[in-house]
PDB file of C-alpha atoms in Angstrom:
ATOM      1  CA  ILE A   1      -1.770  45.453 -24.172  1.00 46.00           C
ATOM      2  CA  ALA A   2      -2.119  44.164 -20.613  1.00 45.00           C
ATOM      3  CA  SER A   3      -1.748  40.554 -21.758  1.00 47.00           C
ATOM      4  CA  HIS A   4       1.556  41.457 -23.428  1.00 46.00           C
ATOM      5  CA  LEU A   5       2.747  42.863 -20.105  1.00 44.00           C
ATOM      6  CA  GLY A   6       1.971  39.557 -18.371  1.00 45.00           C
ATOM      7  CA  PHE A   7      -1.200  40.650 -16.568  1.00 43.00           C
ATOM      8  CA  HIS A   8      -4.612  39.105 -16.997  1.00 47.00           C
ATOM      9  CA  MET A   9      -7.688  41.275 -16.877  1.00 45.00           C
ATOM     10  CA  LEU A  10     -10.836  40.195 -15.110  1.00 42.00           C
ATOM     11  CA  ARG A  11     -13.741  39.510 -17.405  1.00 45.00           C
ATOM     12  CA  ARG A  12     -16.792  41.728 -17.121  1.00 45.00           C
ATOM     13  CA  GLY A  13     -19.168  40.274 -14.534  1.00 45.00           C
ATOM     14  CA  ALA A  14     -16.520  38.108 -12.828  1.00 45.00           C
ATOM     15  CA  CYS A  15     -15.998  40.601 -10.016  1.00 45.00           C
ATOM     16  CA  PRO A  16     -18.805  41.812  -7.739  1.00 48.00           C
ATOM     17  CA  ALA A  17     -17.717  45.377  -8.437  1.00 48.00           C
ATOM     18  CA  ASP A  18     -17.838  44.564 -12.165  1.00 46.00           C
ATOM     19  CA  ASP A  19     -14.633  46.464 -12.714  1.00 49.00           C
ATOM     20  CA  SER A  20     -12.861  44.985 -15.727  1.00 52.00           C
ATOM     21  CA  SER A  21      -9.850  47.258 -15.372  1.00 54.00           C
ATOM     22  CA  VAL A  22      -8.461  45.576 -12.210  1.00 52.00           C
ATOM     23  CA  PRO A  23      -5.454  43.418 -13.147  1.00 56.00           C
ATOM     24  CA  LEU A  24      -4.830  40.036 -11.591  1.00 58.00           C
ATOM     25  CA  THR A  25      -1.437  39.034 -10.304  1.00 59.00           C
ATOM     26  CA  PRO A  26       1.124  38.091 -12.930  1.00 63.00           C
ATOM     27  CA  PRO A  27       1.339  34.365 -13.809  1.00 62.00           C
ATOM     28  CA  GLU A  28       4.838  34.099 -12.324  1.00 63.00           C
ATOM     29  CA  LYS A  29       3.558  35.372  -8.962  1.00 65.00           C
ATOM     30  CA  THR A  30       0.605  33.001  -9.103  1.00 68.00           C
ATOM     31  CA  LYS A  31       2.897  30.046  -9.791  1.00 68.00           C
ATOM     32  CA  GLU A  32       5.205  31.108  -6.962  1.00 72.00           C
ATOM     33  CA  THR A  33       2.270  31.470  -4.590  1.00 82.00           C
ATOM     34  CA  ARG A  34       0.948  28.030  -5.569  1.00 83.00           C
ATOM     35  CA  ARG A  35       4.419  26.566  -5.120  1.00 84.00           C
ATOM     36  CA  GLN A  36       4.738  28.152  -1.680  1.00 88.00           C
ATOM     37  CA  ARG A  37       1.312  26.840  -0.649  1.00 89.00           C
ATOM     38  CA  TRP A  38       2.199  23.380  -1.948  1.00 89.00           C
ATOM     39  CA  CYS A  39       5.510  23.388  -0.082  1.00 89.00           C
ATOM     40  CA  THR A  40       3.754  24.516   3.090  1.00 92.00           C
ATOM     41  CA  ARG A  41       1.197  21.706   2.761  1.00 92.00           C
ATOM     42  CA  CYS A  42       3.952  19.159   2.153  1.00 92.00           C
ATOM     43  CA  LEU A  43       5.884  20.306   5.200  1.00 93.00           C
ATOM     44  CA  GLU A  44       2.746  20.157   7.336  1.00 93.00           C
ATOM     45  CA  ALA A  45       1.948  16.647   6.060  1.00 92.00           C
ATOM     46  CA  HIS A  46       5.524  15.528   6.721  1.00 91.00           C
ATOM     47  CA  ALA A  47       5.396  16.928  10.253  1.00 91.00           C
ATOM     48  CA  TRP A  48       2.143  15.048  10.837  1.00 89.00           C
ATOM     49  CA  LEU A  49       3.521  11.790   9.424  1.00 85.00           C
ATOM     50  CA  VAL A  50       6.686  11.782  11.529  1.00 87.00           C
ATOM     51  CA  GLN A  51       4.986  12.551  14.825  1.00 87.00           C
ATOM     52  CA  PRO A  52       5.672   9.945  17.491  1.00 84.00           C
ATOM     53  CA  VAL A  53       2.783   7.502  17.831  1.00 77.00           C
ATOM     54  CA  HIS A  54       2.090   5.332  20.823  1.00 82.00           C
ATOM     55  CA  ALA A  55       3.080   1.739  20.204  1.00 81.00           C
ATOM     56  CA  SER A  56      -0.418   0.506  21.062  1.00 84.00           C
ATOM     57  CA  THR A  57      -1.747   1.863  17.758  1.00 84.00           C
ATOM     58  CA  LEU A  58       0.735  -0.172  15.755  1.00 83.00           C
ATOM     59  CA  GLY A  59       0.246  -3.133  18.085  1.00 84.00           C
ATOM     60  CA  MET A  60      -3.517  -3.123  17.531  1.00 89.00           C
ATOM     61  CA  PHE A  61      -2.978  -2.916  13.782  1.00 89.00           C
ATOM     62  CA  ARG A  62      -0.577  -5.865  14.004  1.00 90.00           C
ATOM     63  CA  LEU A  63      -3.066  -7.867  16.065  1.00 91.00           C
ATOM     64  CA  LEU A  64      -5.975  -7.221  13.676  1.00 92.00           C
ATOM     65  CA  PHE A  65      -3.777  -7.765  10.633  1.00 92.00           C
ATOM     66  CA  GLY A  66      -2.647 -11.105  12.054  1.00 91.00           C
ATOM     67  CA  VAL A  67      -6.253 -12.189  12.622  1.00 93.00           C
ATOM     68  CA  VAL A  68      -7.133 -11.271   9.028  1.00 92.00           C
ATOM     69  CA  MET A  69      -4.077 -13.179   7.802  1.00 91.00           C
ATOM     70  CA  VAL A  70      -5.151 -16.282   9.765  1.00 92.00           C
ATOM     71  CA  MET A  71      -8.521 -16.035   8.020  1.00 91.00           C
ATOM     72  CA  GLN A  72      -6.737 -15.591   4.671  1.00 87.00           C
ATOM     73  CA  ALA A  73      -4.600 -18.658   5.322  1.00 86.00           C
ATOM     74  CA  GLY A  74      -7.812 -20.589   5.940  1.00 86.00           C
ATOM     75  CA  HIS A  75      -9.100 -19.310   2.597  1.00 82.00           C
ATOM     76  CA  PHE A  76      -5.977 -20.688   0.878  1.00 80.00           C
ATOM     77  CA  ALA A  77      -6.288 -24.075   2.652  1.00 79.00           C
ATOM     78  CA  ASP A  78      -7.317 -26.032  -0.447  1.00 80.00           C
ATOM     79  CA  MET A  79      -5.137 -24.116  -2.896  1.00 78.00           C
ATOM     80  CA  TYR A  80      -2.798 -26.972  -3.777  1.00 77.00           C
ATOM     81  CA  GLU A  81      -5.652 -29.436  -4.151  1.00 78.00           C
ATOM     82  CA  GLU A  82      -7.070 -27.068  -6.774  1.00 77.00           C
ATOM     83  CA  PHE A  83      -3.656 -26.790  -8.432  1.00 74.00           C
ATOM     84  CA  VAL A  84      -3.401 -30.583  -8.718  1.00 71.00           C
ATOM     85  CA  GLN A  85      -6.862 -30.746 -10.324  1.00 75.00           C
ATOM     86  CA  ALA A  86      -6.270 -27.744 -12.598  1.00 72.00           C
ATOM     87  CA  LYS A  87      -5.434 -28.391 -16.211  1.00 71.00           C
ATOM     88  CA  LEU A  88      -3.605 -25.091 -16.598  1.00 69.00           C
ATOM     89  CA  LEU A  89      -1.648 -22.792 -14.292  1.00 69.00           C
ATOM     90  CA  LEU A  90      -1.130 -19.200 -15.319  1.00 69.00           C
ATOM     91  CA  PRO A  91       2.145 -17.866 -13.910  1.00 70.00           C
ATOM     92  CA  TYR A  92       2.623 -14.128 -13.900  1.00 73.00           C
ATOM     93  CA  PRO A  93       4.514 -12.704 -16.876  1.00 77.00           C
ATOM     94  CA  GLY A  94       8.202 -12.599 -16.060  1.00 76.00           C
ATOM     95  CA  LEU A  95       7.890 -15.133 -13.236  1.00 74.00           C
ATOM     96  CA  TYR A  96       8.155 -18.279 -15.333  1.00 74.00           C
ATOM     97  CA  TRP A  97      11.466 -18.988 -13.579  1.00 78.00           C
ATOM     98  CA  LEU A  98       9.591 -19.409 -10.259  1.00 73.00           C
ATOM     99  CA  PRO A  99       8.762 -23.118 -10.290  1.00 73.00           C
ATOM    100  CA  PRO A 100       5.595 -24.344  -8.596  1.00 74.00           C
ATOM    101  CA  ILE A 101       6.213 -26.662  -5.690  1.00 79.00           C
ATOM    102  CA  GLY A 102       4.551 -30.020  -5.241  1.00 79.00           C
ATOM    103  CA  PRO A 103       1.368 -30.594  -3.259  1.00 81.00           C
ATOM    104  CA  ALA A 104       3.128 -31.905  -0.131  1.00 86.00           C
ATOM    105  CA  ALA A 105       5.523 -28.950   0.018  1.00 87.00           C
ATOM    106  CA  GLY A 106       2.622 -26.626  -0.814  1.00 84.00           C
ATOM    107  CA  GLU A 107       0.561 -27.923   2.088  1.00 87.00           C
ATOM    108  CA  ALA A 108       3.572 -27.470   4.378  1.00 90.00           C
ATOM    109  CA  MET A 109       3.978 -23.893   3.135  1.00 89.00           C
ATOM    110  CA  LEU A 110       0.277 -23.195   3.766  1.00 89.00           C
ATOM    111  CA  LYS A 111       0.639 -24.483   7.327  1.00 92.00           C
ATOM    112  CA  LEU A 112       3.779 -22.388   7.819  1.00 94.00           C
ATOM    113  CA  ASN A 113       1.843 -19.379   6.530  1.00 92.00           C
ATOM    114  CA  MET A 114      -0.961 -19.969   9.022  1.00 92.00           C
ATOM    115  CA  VAL A 115       1.437 -20.508  11.953  1.00 94.00           C
ATOM    116  CA  SER A 116       3.326 -17.319  11.126  1.00 94.00           C
ATOM    117  CA  ALA A 117       0.000 -15.427  10.911  1.00 93.00           C
ATOM    118  CA  TYR A 118      -0.903 -16.709  14.398  1.00 93.00           C
ATOM    119  CA  LEU A 119       2.505 -15.656  15.711  1.00 93.00           C
ATOM    120  CA  VAL A 120       2.155 -12.176  14.199  1.00 92.00           C
ATOM    121  CA  SER A 121      -1.266 -11.693  15.773  1.00 90.00           C
ATOM    122  CA  LEU A 122       0.005 -12.900  19.158  1.00 90.00           C
ATOM    123  CA  GLY A 123       3.184 -10.833  18.919  1.00 87.00           C
ATOM    124  CA  VAL A 124       5.537 -13.803  19.324  1.00 88.00           C
ATOM    125  CA  CYS A 125       8.864 -13.449  17.486  1.00 89.00           C
ATOM    126  CA  THR A 126       7.193 -10.728  15.505  1.00 89.00           C
ATOM    127  CA  ARG A 127      10.013  -9.762  13.166  1.00 90.00           C
ATOM    128  CA  ALA A 128      10.869 -13.330  12.158  1.00 92.00           C
ATOM    129  CA  SER A 129       7.247 -14.419  11.881  1.00 93.00           C
ATOM    130  CA  THR A 130       6.437 -11.352   9.740  1.00 93.00           C
ATOM    131  CA  VAL A 131       9.323 -12.137   7.391  1.00 94.00           C
ATOM    132  CA  VAL A 132       8.097 -15.739   7.084  1.00 95.00           C
ATOM    133  CA  LEU A 133       4.522 -14.524   6.580  1.00 93.00           C
ATOM    134  CA  CYS A 134       5.667 -12.128   3.867  1.00 93.00           C
ATOM    135  CA  ALA A 135       7.745 -14.749   2.056  1.00 93.00           C
ATOM    136  CA  THR A 136       5.132 -17.499   2.195  1.00 91.00           C
ATOM    137  CA  PHE A 137       2.176 -15.280   1.299  1.00 89.00           C
ATOM    138  CA  CYS A 138       3.988 -13.623  -1.604  1.00 88.00           C
ATOM    139  CA  TYR A 139       5.101 -17.002  -2.951  1.00 85.00           C
ATOM    140  CA  LEU A 140       1.578 -18.432  -2.662  1.00 83.00           C
ATOM    141  CA  PHE A 141       0.108 -15.343  -4.290  1.00 81.00           C
ATOM    142  CA  LEU A 142       2.555 -15.457  -7.198  1.00 81.00           C
ATOM    143  CA  GLN A 143       1.947 -19.138  -7.988  1.00 78.00           C
ATOM    144  CA  CYS A 144      -0.904 -18.505 -10.393  1.00 73.00           C
ATOM    145  CA  GLU A 145      -2.357 -15.369 -11.918  1.00 73.00           C
ATOM    146  CA  SER A 146      -5.849 -16.738 -11.362  1.00 72.00           C
ATOM    147  CA  ASN A 147      -5.278 -15.884  -7.667  1.00 70.00           C
ATOM    148  CA  HIS A 148      -4.880 -12.200  -8.501  1.00 74.00           C
ATOM    149  CA  ASN A 149      -6.624  -9.809  -6.178  1.00 77.00           C
ATOM    150  CA  ASN A 150      -5.558  -6.233  -5.471  1.00 83.00           C
ATOM    151  CA  HIS A 151      -5.954  -6.883  -1.766  1.00 85.00           C
ATOM    152  CA  TYR A 152      -3.277  -9.546  -2.017  1.00 86.00           C
ATOM    153  CA  ILE A 153      -0.857  -6.983  -3.390  1.00 87.00           C
ATOM    154  CA  LEU A 154      -1.717  -4.775  -0.416  1.00 90.00           C
ATOM    155  CA  ILE A 155      -1.065  -7.695   1.928  1.00 90.00           C
ATOM    156  CA  CYS A 156       2.317  -8.306   0.288  1.00 90.00           C
ATOM    157  CA  HIS A 157       3.243  -4.662   0.826  1.00 91.00           C
ATOM    158  CA  ALA A 158       1.902  -4.573   4.401  1.00 91.00           C
ATOM    159  CA  THR A 159       3.855  -7.681   5.420  1.00 91.00           C
ATOM    160  CA  PHE A 160       7.011  -6.367   3.760  1.00 92.00           C
ATOM    161  CA  PHE A 161       6.825  -3.006   5.545  1.00 90.00           C
ATOM    162  CA  GLY A 162       5.691  -4.727   8.740  1.00 87.00           C
ATOM    163  CA  SER A 163       8.864  -6.801   8.663  1.00 88.00           C
ATOM    164  CA  LEU A 164      10.875  -3.567   8.479  1.00 88.00           C
ATOM    165  CA  SER A 165       9.010  -1.838  11.303  1.00 83.00           C
ATOM    166  CA  ASP A 166       9.008  -2.406  15.023  1.00 80.00           C
ATOM    167  CA  TRP A 167       5.349  -3.365  15.258  1.00 83.00           C
ATOM    168  CA  GLY A 168       6.045  -6.059  17.819  1.00 77.00           C
ATOM    169  CA  ARG A 169       7.111  -3.762  20.653  1.00 77.00           C
ATOM    170  CA  TRP A 170       3.631  -3.527  22.199  1.00 73.00           C
ATOM    171  CA  ALA A 171       1.490  -6.430  23.458  1.00 64.00           C
ATOM    172  CA  SER A 172       4.102  -9.005  22.512  1.00 58.00           C
TER     173      SER A 172
END
């Protein structure tokens, strides 16, 4: 009868008092309470995320990110030599329209990528150098699916959002 009324009864032994006649809250109230708790948590998380942060935190991230990107550019240094020797390139599905560039232009793009990574880490022309870093890294990453690495996708996202942010306002 209680279940038809929308109440759930505690099972015997579930309560320390072992009283099976104590009804729980109705499911609608439980859902509303969960929704209220969820909304409260979301509002607290939003308040935490939009708090002002000192620019040095973002500047240190930019500096370390730039150093890692210089190392990554060094890792890609022989990429176009490998492409010339490769018998098969595997473009990403849907990106067949993106033509691969020749070895000379590829080497120039790798050097441009490394220079822009240095400029990002030093904080020189940060916005422009981050846009160039994003464009060159994403193009190099999308040349061949054999380069796929989830960290590269993260780098593409970080450089894109870095180009939208003001991460060059400290230590530049």
